[in-house]
Tab-separated table of N, CA, C and O in Angstrom:
chain	number	residue	atom	x	y	z
A	1	MET	N	-168.002	-83.332	28.609
A	1	MET	CA	-167.547	-82.878	29.875
A	1	MET	C	-167.828	-83.914	30.950
A	1	MET	O	-168.081	-83.601	32.087
A	2	ALA	N	-167.729	-85.134	30.562
A	2	ALA	CA	-168.011	-86.204	31.486
A	2	ALA	C	-166.835	-86.464	32.413
A	2	ALA	O	-167.021	-86.768	33.579
A	3	SER	N	-165.617	-86.280	31.905
A	3	SER	CA	-164.448	-86.605	32.715
A	3	SER	C	-163.434	-85.486	32.606
A	3	SER	O	-163.125	-85.016	31.526
A	4	SER	N	-162.906	-85.050	33.765
A	4	SER	CA	-161.922	-83.990	33.743
A	4	SER	C	-160.500	-84.521	33.885
A	4	SER	O	-159.539	-83.784	33.801
A	5	ALA	N	-160.315	-85.842	34.125
A	5	ALA	CA	-158.980	-86.429	34.276
A	5	ALA	C	-158.363	-86.675	32.903
A	5	ALA	O	-159.063	-87.042	31.972
A	6	PRO	N	-157.073	-86.429	32.767
A	6	PRO	CA	-156.434	-86.681	31.474
A	6	PRO	C	-156.394	-88.186	31.185
A	6	PRO	O	-156.377	-89.012	32.096
A	7	PRO	N	-156.370	-88.561	29.912
A	7	PRO	CA	-156.413	-89.984	29.555
A	7	PRO	C	-155.138	-90.736	29.985
A	7	PRO	O	-155.175	-91.919	30.233
A	8	SER	N	-154.009	-90.062	30.116
A	8	SER	CA	-152.777	-90.758	30.497
A	8	SER	C	-152.825	-91.227	31.954
A	8	SER	O	-152.310	-92.278	32.297
A	9	SER	N	-153.450	-90.460	32.827
A	9	SER	CA	-153.529	-90.864	34.232
A	9	SER	C	-154.514	-92.013	34.400
A	9	SER	O	-154.339	-92.850	35.273
A	10	ALA	N	-155.515	-92.093	33.573
A	10	ALA	CA	-156.464	-93.202	33.636
A	10	ALA	C	-155.781	-94.494	33.191
A	10	ALA	O	-156.007	-95.550	33.766
A	11	ALA	N	-154.900	-94.423	32.187
A	11	ALA	CA	-154.188	-95.619	31.724
A	11	ALA	C	-153.179	-96.069	32.779
A	11	ALA	O	-152.954	-97.268	32.970
A	12	GLY	N	-152.560	-95.127	33.473
A	12	GLY	CA	-151.605	-95.469	34.521
A	12	GLY	C	-152.278	-96.121	35.710
A	12	GLY	O	-151.699	-96.946	36.390
A	13	ALA	N	-153.490	-95.773	35.984
A	13	ALA	CA	-154.210	-96.349	37.108
A	13	ALA	C	-154.648	-97.775	36.802
A	13	ALA	O	-154.804	-98.580	37.703
A	14	GLN	N	-154.803	-98.114	35.518
A	14	GLN	CA	-155.230	-99.451	35.147
A	14	GLN	C	-154.067	-100.456	35.219
A	14	GLN	O	-154.279	-101.620	35.503
A	15	ASN	N	-152.801	-100.053	34.956
A	15	ASN	CA	-151.634	-100.934	34.934
A	15	ASN	C	-150.585	-100.512	35.960
A	15	ASN	O	-149.517	-100.060	35.589
A	16	PRO	N	-150.810	-100.663	37.228
A	16	PRO	CA	-149.799	-100.261	38.207
A	16	PRO	C	-148.643	-101.267	38.265
A	16	PRO	O	-147.553	-100.937	38.688
A	17	ASN	N	-148.843	-102.521	37.853
A	17	ASN	CA	-147.803	-103.544	37.924
A	17	ASN	C	-146.679	-103.293	36.923
A	17	ASN	O	-145.553	-103.718	37.142
A	18	ARG	N	-146.926	-102.650	35.834
A	18	ARG	CA	-145.907	-102.409	34.823
A	18	ARG	C	-144.865	-101.416	35.296
A	18	ARG	O	-143.738	-101.439	34.841
A	19	SER	N	-145.215	-100.569	36.184
A	19	SER	CA	-144.271	-99.562	36.651
A	19	SER	C	-143.381	-100.085	37.773
A	19	SER	O	-142.484	-99.384	38.217
A	20	LEU	N	-143.606	-101.306	38.263
A	20	LEU	CA	-142.774	-101.873	39.318
A	20	LEU	C	-141.386	-102.189	38.757
A	20	LEU	O	-141.250	-102.712	37.671
A	21	GLY	N	-140.373	-101.879	39.527
A	21	GLY	CA	-139.014	-102.186	39.117
A	21	GLY	C	-138.665	-103.624	39.447
A	21	GLY	O	-139.468	-104.380	40.011
A	22	LEU	N	-137.453	-104.009	39.101
A	22	LEU	CA	-137.000	-105.373	39.338
A	22	LEU	C	-136.964	-105.686	40.826
A	22	LEU	O	-137.416	-106.741	41.265
A	23	LEU	N	-136.448	-104.762	41.614
A	23	LEU	CA	-136.373	-105.007	43.057
A	23	LEU	C	-137.759	-105.076	43.699
A	23	LEU	O	-137.996	-105.909	44.581
A	24	ALA	N	-138.642	-104.226	43.259
A	24	ALA	CA	-139.997	-104.252	43.811
A	24	ALA	C	-140.707	-105.548	43.440
A	24	ALA	O	-141.402	-106.146	44.266
A	25	ASN	N	-140.474	-105.992	42.205
A	25	ASN	CA	-141.069	-107.250	41.764
A	25	ASN	C	-140.450	-108.421	42.525
A	25	ASN	O	-141.140	-109.377	42.877
A	26	ALA	N	-139.154	-108.350	42.791
A	26	ALA	CA	-138.484	-109.410	43.546
A	26	ALA	C	-139.009	-109.461	44.973
A	26	ALA	O	-139.185	-110.549	45.534
A	27	MET	N	-139.227	-108.315	45.583
A	27	MET	CA	-139.762	-108.286	46.942
A	27	MET	C	-141.199	-108.823	46.976
A	27	MET	O	-141.607	-109.460	47.940
A	28	LYS	N	-141.928	-108.565	45.903
A	28	LYS	CA	-143.314	-109.019	45.844
A	28	LYS	C	-143.375	-110.542	45.720
A	28	LYS	O	-144.192	-111.194	46.355
A	29	ARG	N	-142.476	-111.106	44.894
A	29	ARG	CA	-142.437	-112.565	44.673
A	29	ARG	C	-141.109	-113.117	45.192
A	29	ARG	O	-140.332	-113.707	44.454
A	30	LYS	N	-140.862	-112.916	46.449
A	30	LYS	CA	-139.586	-113.247	47.078
A	30	LYS	C	-139.278	-114.742	46.973
A	30	LYS	O	-138.165	-115.129	46.644
A	31	ASP	N	-140.236	-115.593	47.233
A	31	ASP	CA	-139.986	-117.040	47.214
A	31	ASP	C	-139.631	-117.540	45.823
A	31	ASP	O	-138.766	-118.403	45.661
A	32	SER	N	-140.242	-116.993	44.788
A	32	SER	CA	-139.933	-117.407	43.422
A	32	SER	C	-138.511	-116.999	43.039
A	32	SER	O	-137.789	-117.767	42.383
A	33	PHE	N	-138.096	-115.823	43.425
A	33	PHE	CA	-136.743	-115.364	43.105
A	33	PHE	C	-135.691	-116.170	43.860
A	33	PHE	O	-134.655	-116.533	43.313
A	34	ILE	N	-135.958	-116.497	45.099
A	34	ILE	CA	-135.016	-117.319	45.870
A	34	ILE	C	-134.887	-118.694	45.233
A	34	ILE	O	-133.787	-119.221	45.059
A	35	GLN	N	-136.003	-119.272	44.838
A	35	GLN	CA	-135.979	-120.576	44.185
A	35	GLN	C	-135.235	-120.486	42.853
A	35	GLN	O	-134.441	-121.378	42.518
A	36	PHE	N	-135.455	-119.413	42.102
A	36	PHE	CA	-134.773	-119.237	40.818
A	36	PHE	C	-133.260	-119.143	41.013
A	36	PHE	O	-132.491	-119.798	40.305
A	37	PHE	N	-132.811	-118.364	41.977
A	37	PHE	CA	-131.367	-118.218	42.209
A	37	PHE	C	-130.760	-119.513	42.733
A	37	PHE	O	-129.639	-119.870	42.373
A	38	ALA	N	-131.508	-120.242	43.566
A	38	ALA	CA	-131.000	-121.519	44.067
A	38	ALA	C	-130.858	-122.525	42.929
A	38	ALA	O	-129.839	-123.219	42.819
A	39	MET	N	-131.834	-122.601	42.079
A	39	MET	CA	-131.770	-123.538	40.953
A	39	MET	C	-130.674	-123.138	39.964
A	39	MET	O	-130.002	-123.996	39.400
A	40	THR	N	-130.474	-121.842	39.772
A	40	THR	CA	-129.392	-121.378	38.901
A	40	THR	C	-128.037	-121.768	39.486
A	40	THR	O	-127.148	-122.231	38.771
A	41	GLY	N	-127.871	-121.621	40.782
A	41	GLY	CA	-126.633	-122.019	41.444
A	41	GLY	C	-126.376	-123.509	41.327
A	41	GLY	O	-125.256	-123.941	41.063
A	42	ILE	N	-127.418	-124.299	41.499
A	42	ILE	CA	-127.274	-125.751	41.369
A	42	ILE	C	-126.904	-126.120	39.940
A	42	ILE	O	-126.050	-126.983	39.708
A	43	LEU	N	-127.501	-125.466	38.976
A	43	LEU	CA	-127.180	-125.731	37.570
A	43	LEU	C	-125.724	-125.385	37.271
A	43	LEU	O	-125.012	-126.153	36.615
A	44	LEU	N	-125.262	-124.242	37.762
A	44	LEU	CA	-123.876	-123.851	37.524
A	44	LEU	C	-122.900	-124.812	38.186
A	44	LEU	O	-121.861	-125.154	37.608
A	45	LEU	N	-123.199	-125.269	39.392
A	45	LEU	CA	-122.346	-126.249	40.059
A	45	LEU	C	-122.331	-127.578	39.306
A	45	LEU	O	-121.283	-128.232	39.201
A	46	SER	N	-123.462	-127.976	38.755
A	46	SER	CA	-123.526	-129.217	37.987
A	46	SER	C	-122.690	-129.123	36.717
A	46	SER	O	-121.969	-130.063	36.370
A	47	VAL	N	-122.770	-128.001	36.040
A	47	VAL	CA	-121.978	-127.815	34.821
A	47	VAL	C	-120.494	-127.800	35.164
A	47	VAL	O	-119.672	-128.383	34.449
A	48	ARG	N	-120.143	-127.178	36.275
A	48	ARG	CA	-118.738	-127.127	36.690
A	48	ARG	C	-118.221	-128.529	37.006
A	48	ARG	O	-117.125	-128.910	36.611
A	49	SER	N	-119.007	-129.311	37.743
A	49	SER	CA	-118.552	-130.664	38.092
A	49	SER	C	-118.486	-131.554	36.865
A	49	SER	O	-117.613	-132.420	36.768
A	50	LEU	N	-119.364	-131.352	35.910
A	50	LEU	CA	-119.303	-132.117	34.668
A	50	LEU	C	-118.030	-131.782	33.896
A	50	LEU	O	-117.357	-132.671	33.372
A	51	GLY	N	-117.669	-130.514	33.865
A	51	GLY	CA	-116.420	-130.111	33.212
A	51	GLY	C	-115.210	-130.709	33.902
A	51	GLY	O	-114.256	-131.149	33.253
A	52	GLN	N	-115.243	-130.756	35.228
A	52	GLN	CA	-114.128	-131.357	35.968
A	52	GLN	C	-114.049	-132.855	35.715
A	52	GLN	O	-112.959	-133.421	35.647
A	53	LYS	N	-115.202	-133.501	35.554
A	53	LYS	CA	-115.209	-134.934	35.272
A	53	LYS	C	-114.505	-135.210	33.950
A	53	LYS	O	-113.656	-136.111	33.866
A	54	TYR	N	-114.822	-134.452	32.914
A	54	TYR	CA	-114.178	-134.667	31.625
A	54	TYR	C	-112.708	-134.277	31.672
A	54	TYR	O	-111.873	-134.886	31.007
A	55	ARG	N	-112.372	-133.305	32.464
A	55	ARG	CA	-110.973	-132.913	32.610
A	55	ARG	C	-110.178	-134.034	33.281
A	55	ARG	O	-109.049	-134.336	32.889
A	56	ILE	N	-110.762	-134.668	34.293
A	56	ILE	CA	-110.109	-135.796	34.968
A	56	ILE	C	-109.924	-136.954	33.988
A	56	ILE	O	-108.870	-137.590	33.953
A	57	ASN	N	-110.936	-137.227	33.169
A	57	ASN	CA	-110.814	-138.301	32.181
A	57	ASN	C	-109.689	-138.005	31.197
A	57	ASN	O	-108.928	-138.910	30.831
A	58	ASP	N	-109.563	-136.761	30.763
A	58	ASP	CA	-108.479	-136.390	29.857
A	58	ASP	C	-107.124	-136.560	30.534
A	58	ASP	O	-106.161	-137.023	29.907
A	59	LEU	N	-107.032	-136.200	31.810
A	59	LEU	CA	-105.768	-136.349	32.535
A	59	LEU	C	-105.395	-137.819	32.716
A	59	LEU	O	-104.214	-138.174	32.647
A	60	VAL	N	-106.386	-138.677	32.923
A	60	VAL	CA	-106.116	-140.114	33.048
A	60	VAL	C	-105.579	-140.660	31.728
A	60	VAL	O	-104.618	-141.443	31.703
A	61	GLU	N	-106.181	-140.240	30.629
A	61	GLU	CA	-105.702	-140.675	29.311
A	61	GLU	C	-104.290	-140.168	29.053
A	61	GLU	O	-103.446	-140.905	28.529
A	62	ASP	N	-104.025	-138.923	29.404
A	62	ASP	CA	-102.680	-138.366	29.227
A	62	ASP	C	-101.663	-139.123	30.066
A	62	ASP	O	-100.546	-139.397	29.613
A	63	THR	N	-102.038	-139.486	31.290
A	63	THR	CA	-101.139	-140.215	32.176
A	63	THR	C	-100.800	-141.587	31.598
A	63	THR	O	-99.635	-142.002	31.603
A	64	SER	N	-101.802	-142.268	31.074
A	64	SER	CA	-101.539	-143.597	30.511
A	64	SER	C	-100.662	-143.503	29.266
A	64	SER	O	-99.755	-144.329	29.086
A	65	SER	N	-100.885	-142.512	28.434
A	65	SER	CA	-100.037	-142.371	27.241
A	65	SER	C	-98.610	-141.984	27.629
A	65	SER	O	-97.641	-142.449	27.009
A	66	LEU	N	-98.453	-141.162	28.674
A	66	LEU	CA	-97.104	-140.820	29.135
A	66	LEU	C	-96.391	-142.033	29.730
A	66	LEU	O	-95.174	-142.194	29.553
A	67	ARG	N	-97.121	-142.896	30.420
A	67	ARG	CA	-96.506	-144.118	30.954
A	67	ARG	C	-96.046	-145.033	29.829
A	67	ARG	O	-94.969	-145.638	29.909
A	68	GLU	N	-96.856	-145.153	28.787
A	68	GLU	CA	-96.457	-145.971	27.634
A	68	GLU	C	-95.222	-145.382	26.958
A	68	GLU	O	-94.304	-146.116	26.581
A	69	GLU	N	-95.195	-144.075	26.814
A	69	GLU	CA	-94.036	-143.419	26.212
A	69	GLU	C	-92.796	-143.602	27.089
A	69	GLU	O	-91.694	-143.849	26.572
A	70	GLN	N	-92.953	-143.514	28.406
A	70	GLN	CA	-91.829	-143.714	29.322
A	70	GLN	C	-91.303	-145.142	29.214
A	70	GLN	O	-90.087	-145.367	29.203
A	71	LYS	N	-92.202	-146.115	29.102
A	71	LYS	CA	-91.782	-147.509	28.960
A	71	LYS	C	-91.010	-147.707	27.660
A	71	LYS	O	-89.979	-148.386	27.629
A	72	GLY	N	-91.497	-147.102	26.581
A	72	GLY	CA	-90.801	-147.206	25.299
A	72	GLY	C	-89.414	-146.585	25.352
A	72	GLY	O	-88.445	-147.146	24.808
A	73	LEU	N	-89.302	-145.427	26.010
A	73	LEU	CA	-87.990	-144.773	26.136
A	73	LEU	C	-87.042	-145.601	27.005
A	73	LEU	O	-85.846	-145.710	26.693
A	74	ALA	N	-87.563	-146.189	28.074
A	74	ALA	CA	-86.721	-147.036	28.924
A	74	ALA	C	-86.224	-148.249	28.146
A	74	ALA	O	-85.049	-148.647	28.279
A	75	ASP	N	-87.097	-148.833	27.316
A	75	ASP	CA	-86.680	-149.969	26.485
A	75	ASP	C	-85.592	-149.560	25.494
A	75	ASP	O	-84.625	-150.304	25.277
A	76	ARG	N	-85.747	-148.383	24.899
A	76	ARG	CA	-84.729	-147.896	23.953
A	76	ARG	C	-83.395	-147.664	24.655
A	76	ARG	O	-82.329	-148.000	24.131
A	77	ILE	N	-83.426	-147.089	25.852
A	77	ILE	CA	-82.192	-146.836	26.611
A	77	ILE	C	-81.505	-148.156	26.946
A	77	ILE	O	-80.283	-148.285	26.793
A	78	ASN	N	-82.293	-149.136	27.387
A	78	ASN	CA	-81.713	-150.436	27.716
A	78	ASN	C	-81.119	-151.111	26.483
A	78	ASN	O	-80.059	-151.752	26.559
A	79	HIS	N	-81.769	-150.963	25.338
A	79	HIS	CA	-81.246	-151.533	24.093
A	79	HIS	C	-79.931	-150.852	23.703
A	79	HIS	O	-78.964	-151.529	23.301
A	80	ILE	N	-79.875	-149.532	23.849
A	80	ILE	CA	-78.637	-148.791	23.526
A	80	ILE	C	-77.519	-149.202	24.472
A	80	ILE	O	-76.369	-149.421	24.047
A	81	LYS	N	-77.820	-149.323	25.762
A	81	LYS	CA	-76.809	-149.754	26.725
A	81	LYS	C	-76.287	-151.147	26.386
A	81	LYS	O	-75.077	-151.404	26.436
A	82	ALA	N	-77.201	-152.057	26.052
A	82	ALA	CA	-76.789	-153.425	25.712
A	82	ALA	C	-75.923	-153.433	24.460
A	82	ALA	O	-74.916	-154.158	24.385
A	83	SER	N	-76.278	-152.620	23.469
A	83	SER	CA	-75.477	-152.552	22.237
A	83	SER	C	-74.089	-152.002	22.527
A	83	SER	O	-73.081	-152.519	22.010
A	84	LEU	N	-74.007	-150.963	23.358
A	84	LEU	CA	-72.694	-150.393	23.694
A	84	LEU	C	-71.854	-151.384	24.496
A	84	LEU	O	-70.636	-151.497	24.295
A	85	ARG	N	-72.488	-152.108	25.397
A	85	ARG	CA	-71.739	-153.118	26.178
A	85	ARG	C	-71.219	-154.242	25.274
A	85	ARG	O	-70.109	-154.741	25.471
A	86	ALA	N	-72.049	-154.608	24.295
A	86	ALA	CA	-71.611	-155.653	23.362
A	86	ALA	C	-70.419	-155.178	22.542
A	86	ALA	O	-69.457	-155.920	22.312
A	87	GLU	N	-70.442	-153.917	22.089
A	87	GLU	CA	-69.296	-153.366	21.347
A	87	GLU	C	-68.068	-153.253	22.243
A	87	GLU	O	-66.942	-153.495	21.795
A	88	ALA	N	-68.273	-152.895	23.502
A	88	ALA	CA	-67.144	-152.761	24.429
A	88	ALA	C	-66.526	-154.121	24.731
A	88	ALA	O	-65.315	-154.219	24.952
A	89	ALA	N	-67.353	-155.154	24.755
A	89	ALA	CA	-66.816	-156.487	25.033
A	89	ALA	C	-65.930	-156.980	23.893
A	89	ALA	O	-65.009	-157.766	24.116
A	90	VAL	N	-66.161	-156.518	22.692
A	90	VAL	CA	-65.377	-156.926	21.522
A	90	VAL	C	-64.016	-156.236	21.518
A	90	VAL	O	-63.023	-156.796	21.036
A	91	GLU	N	-63.926	-155.063	22.073
A	91	GLU	CA	-62.669	-154.304	22.057
A	91	GLU	C	-61.623	-155.024	22.920
A	91	GLU	O	-61.885	-155.379	24.071
A	92	PRO	N	-60.408	-155.211	22.413
A	92	PRO	CA	-59.404	-155.998	23.139
A	92	PRO	C	-58.788	-155.275	24.335
A	92	PRO	O	-58.372	-155.921	25.295
A	93	THR	N	-58.756	-153.938	24.363
A	93	THR	CA	-58.078	-153.234	25.455
A	93	THR	C	-58.919	-153.146	26.719
A	93	THR	O	-58.381	-153.068	27.813
A	94	GLY	N	-60.219	-153.099	26.622
A	94	GLY	CA	-61.095	-153.010	27.784
A	94	GLY	C	-61.278	-151.603	28.320
A	94	GLY	O	-61.967	-151.390	29.324
A	95	VAL	N	-60.679	-150.602	27.672
A	95	VAL	CA	-60.817	-149.214	28.127
A	95	VAL	C	-62.260	-148.727	27.919
A	95	VAL	O	-62.831	-148.050	28.783
A	96	PHE	N	-62.817	-149.104	26.768
A	96	PHE	CA	-64.182	-148.679	26.458
A	96	PHE	C	-65.180	-149.282	27.458
A	96	PHE	O	-66.095	-148.604	27.932
A	97	ALA	N	-64.968	-150.529	27.815
A	97	ALA	CA	-65.864	-151.196	28.767
A	97	ALA	C	-65.775	-150.554	30.147
A	97	ALA	O	-66.792	-150.358	30.829
A	98	SER	N	-64.565	-150.218	30.586
A	98	SER	CA	-64.435	-149.582	31.903
A	98	SER	C	-65.051	-148.190	31.900
A	98	SER	O	-65.662	-147.763	32.884
A	99	ARG	N	-64.918	-147.475	30.794
A	99	ARG	CA	-65.529	-146.134	30.679
A	99	ARG	C	-67.057	-146.232	30.716
A	99	ARG	O	-67.731	-145.412	31.352
A	100	LEU	N	-67.616	-147.229	30.047
A	100	LEU	CA	-69.077	-147.428	30.069
A	100	LEU	C	-69.566	-147.770	31.464
A	100	LEU	O	-70.629	-147.328	31.887
A	101	ARG	N	-68.788	-148.593	32.193
A	101	ARG	CA	-69.188	-148.916	33.575
A	101	ARG	C	-69.243	-147.661	34.429
A	101	ARG	O	-70.120	-147.494	35.269
A	102	LEU	N	-68.282	-146.759	34.202
A	102	LEU	CA	-68.304	-145.486	34.945
A	102	LEU	C	-69.508	-144.621	34.556
A	102	LEU	O	-70.149	-144.013	35.401
A	103	LEU	N	-69.784	-144.555	33.263
A	103	LEU	CA	-70.900	-143.738	32.783
A	103	LEU	C	-72.249	-144.282	33.252
A	103	LEU	O	-73.132	-143.520	33.662
A	104	PHE	N	-72.425	-145.596	33.168
A	104	PHE	CA	-73.712	-146.189	33.515
A	104	PHE	C	-73.858	-146.412	35.009
A	104	PHE	O	-74.966	-146.651	35.497
A	105	GLY	N	-72.741	-146.361	35.740
A	105	GLY	CA	-72.811	-146.513	37.190
A	105	GLY	C	-73.146	-147.907	37.650
A	105	GLY	O	-73.808	-148.074	38.664
A	106	ASP	N	-72.725	-148.912	36.889
A	106	ASP	CA	-72.995	-150.290	37.315
A	106	ASP	C	-71.691	-151.076	37.372
A	106	ASP	O	-70.672	-150.680	36.837
A	107	GLY	N	-71.702	-152.180	38.013
A	107	GLY	CA	-70.487	-152.965	38.220
A	107	GLY	C	-70.312	-154.091	37.235
A	107	GLY	O	-69.486	-154.959	37.447
A	108	ASP	N	-71.126	-154.144	36.176
A	108	ASP	CA	-71.003	-155.246	35.196
A	108	ASP	C	-69.683	-155.202	34.472
A	108	ASP	O	-69.263	-154.347	33.832
């Protein structure tokens, strides 16, 4: 008959910090939570900018490959035009050559 308090209330009195909620704990350690959220924001911004950096590098590579492809297509078009002009020059009537000049829009 030494103690009339139930054992559960004695255990609750020994650990009052465990019953604190997230908001209560955040209010208690306000500076640590602010620092944590600031560092998390900085980390997320860094990851985002790193992703954009690699995306820009991919776009630069795509642009250079498209320029090379455009140059190759322009060379092929010029070769086809030259071949058609050469065939038109061989034709004795000149109708084909005049039609090509109209199609290509040049005065050659």
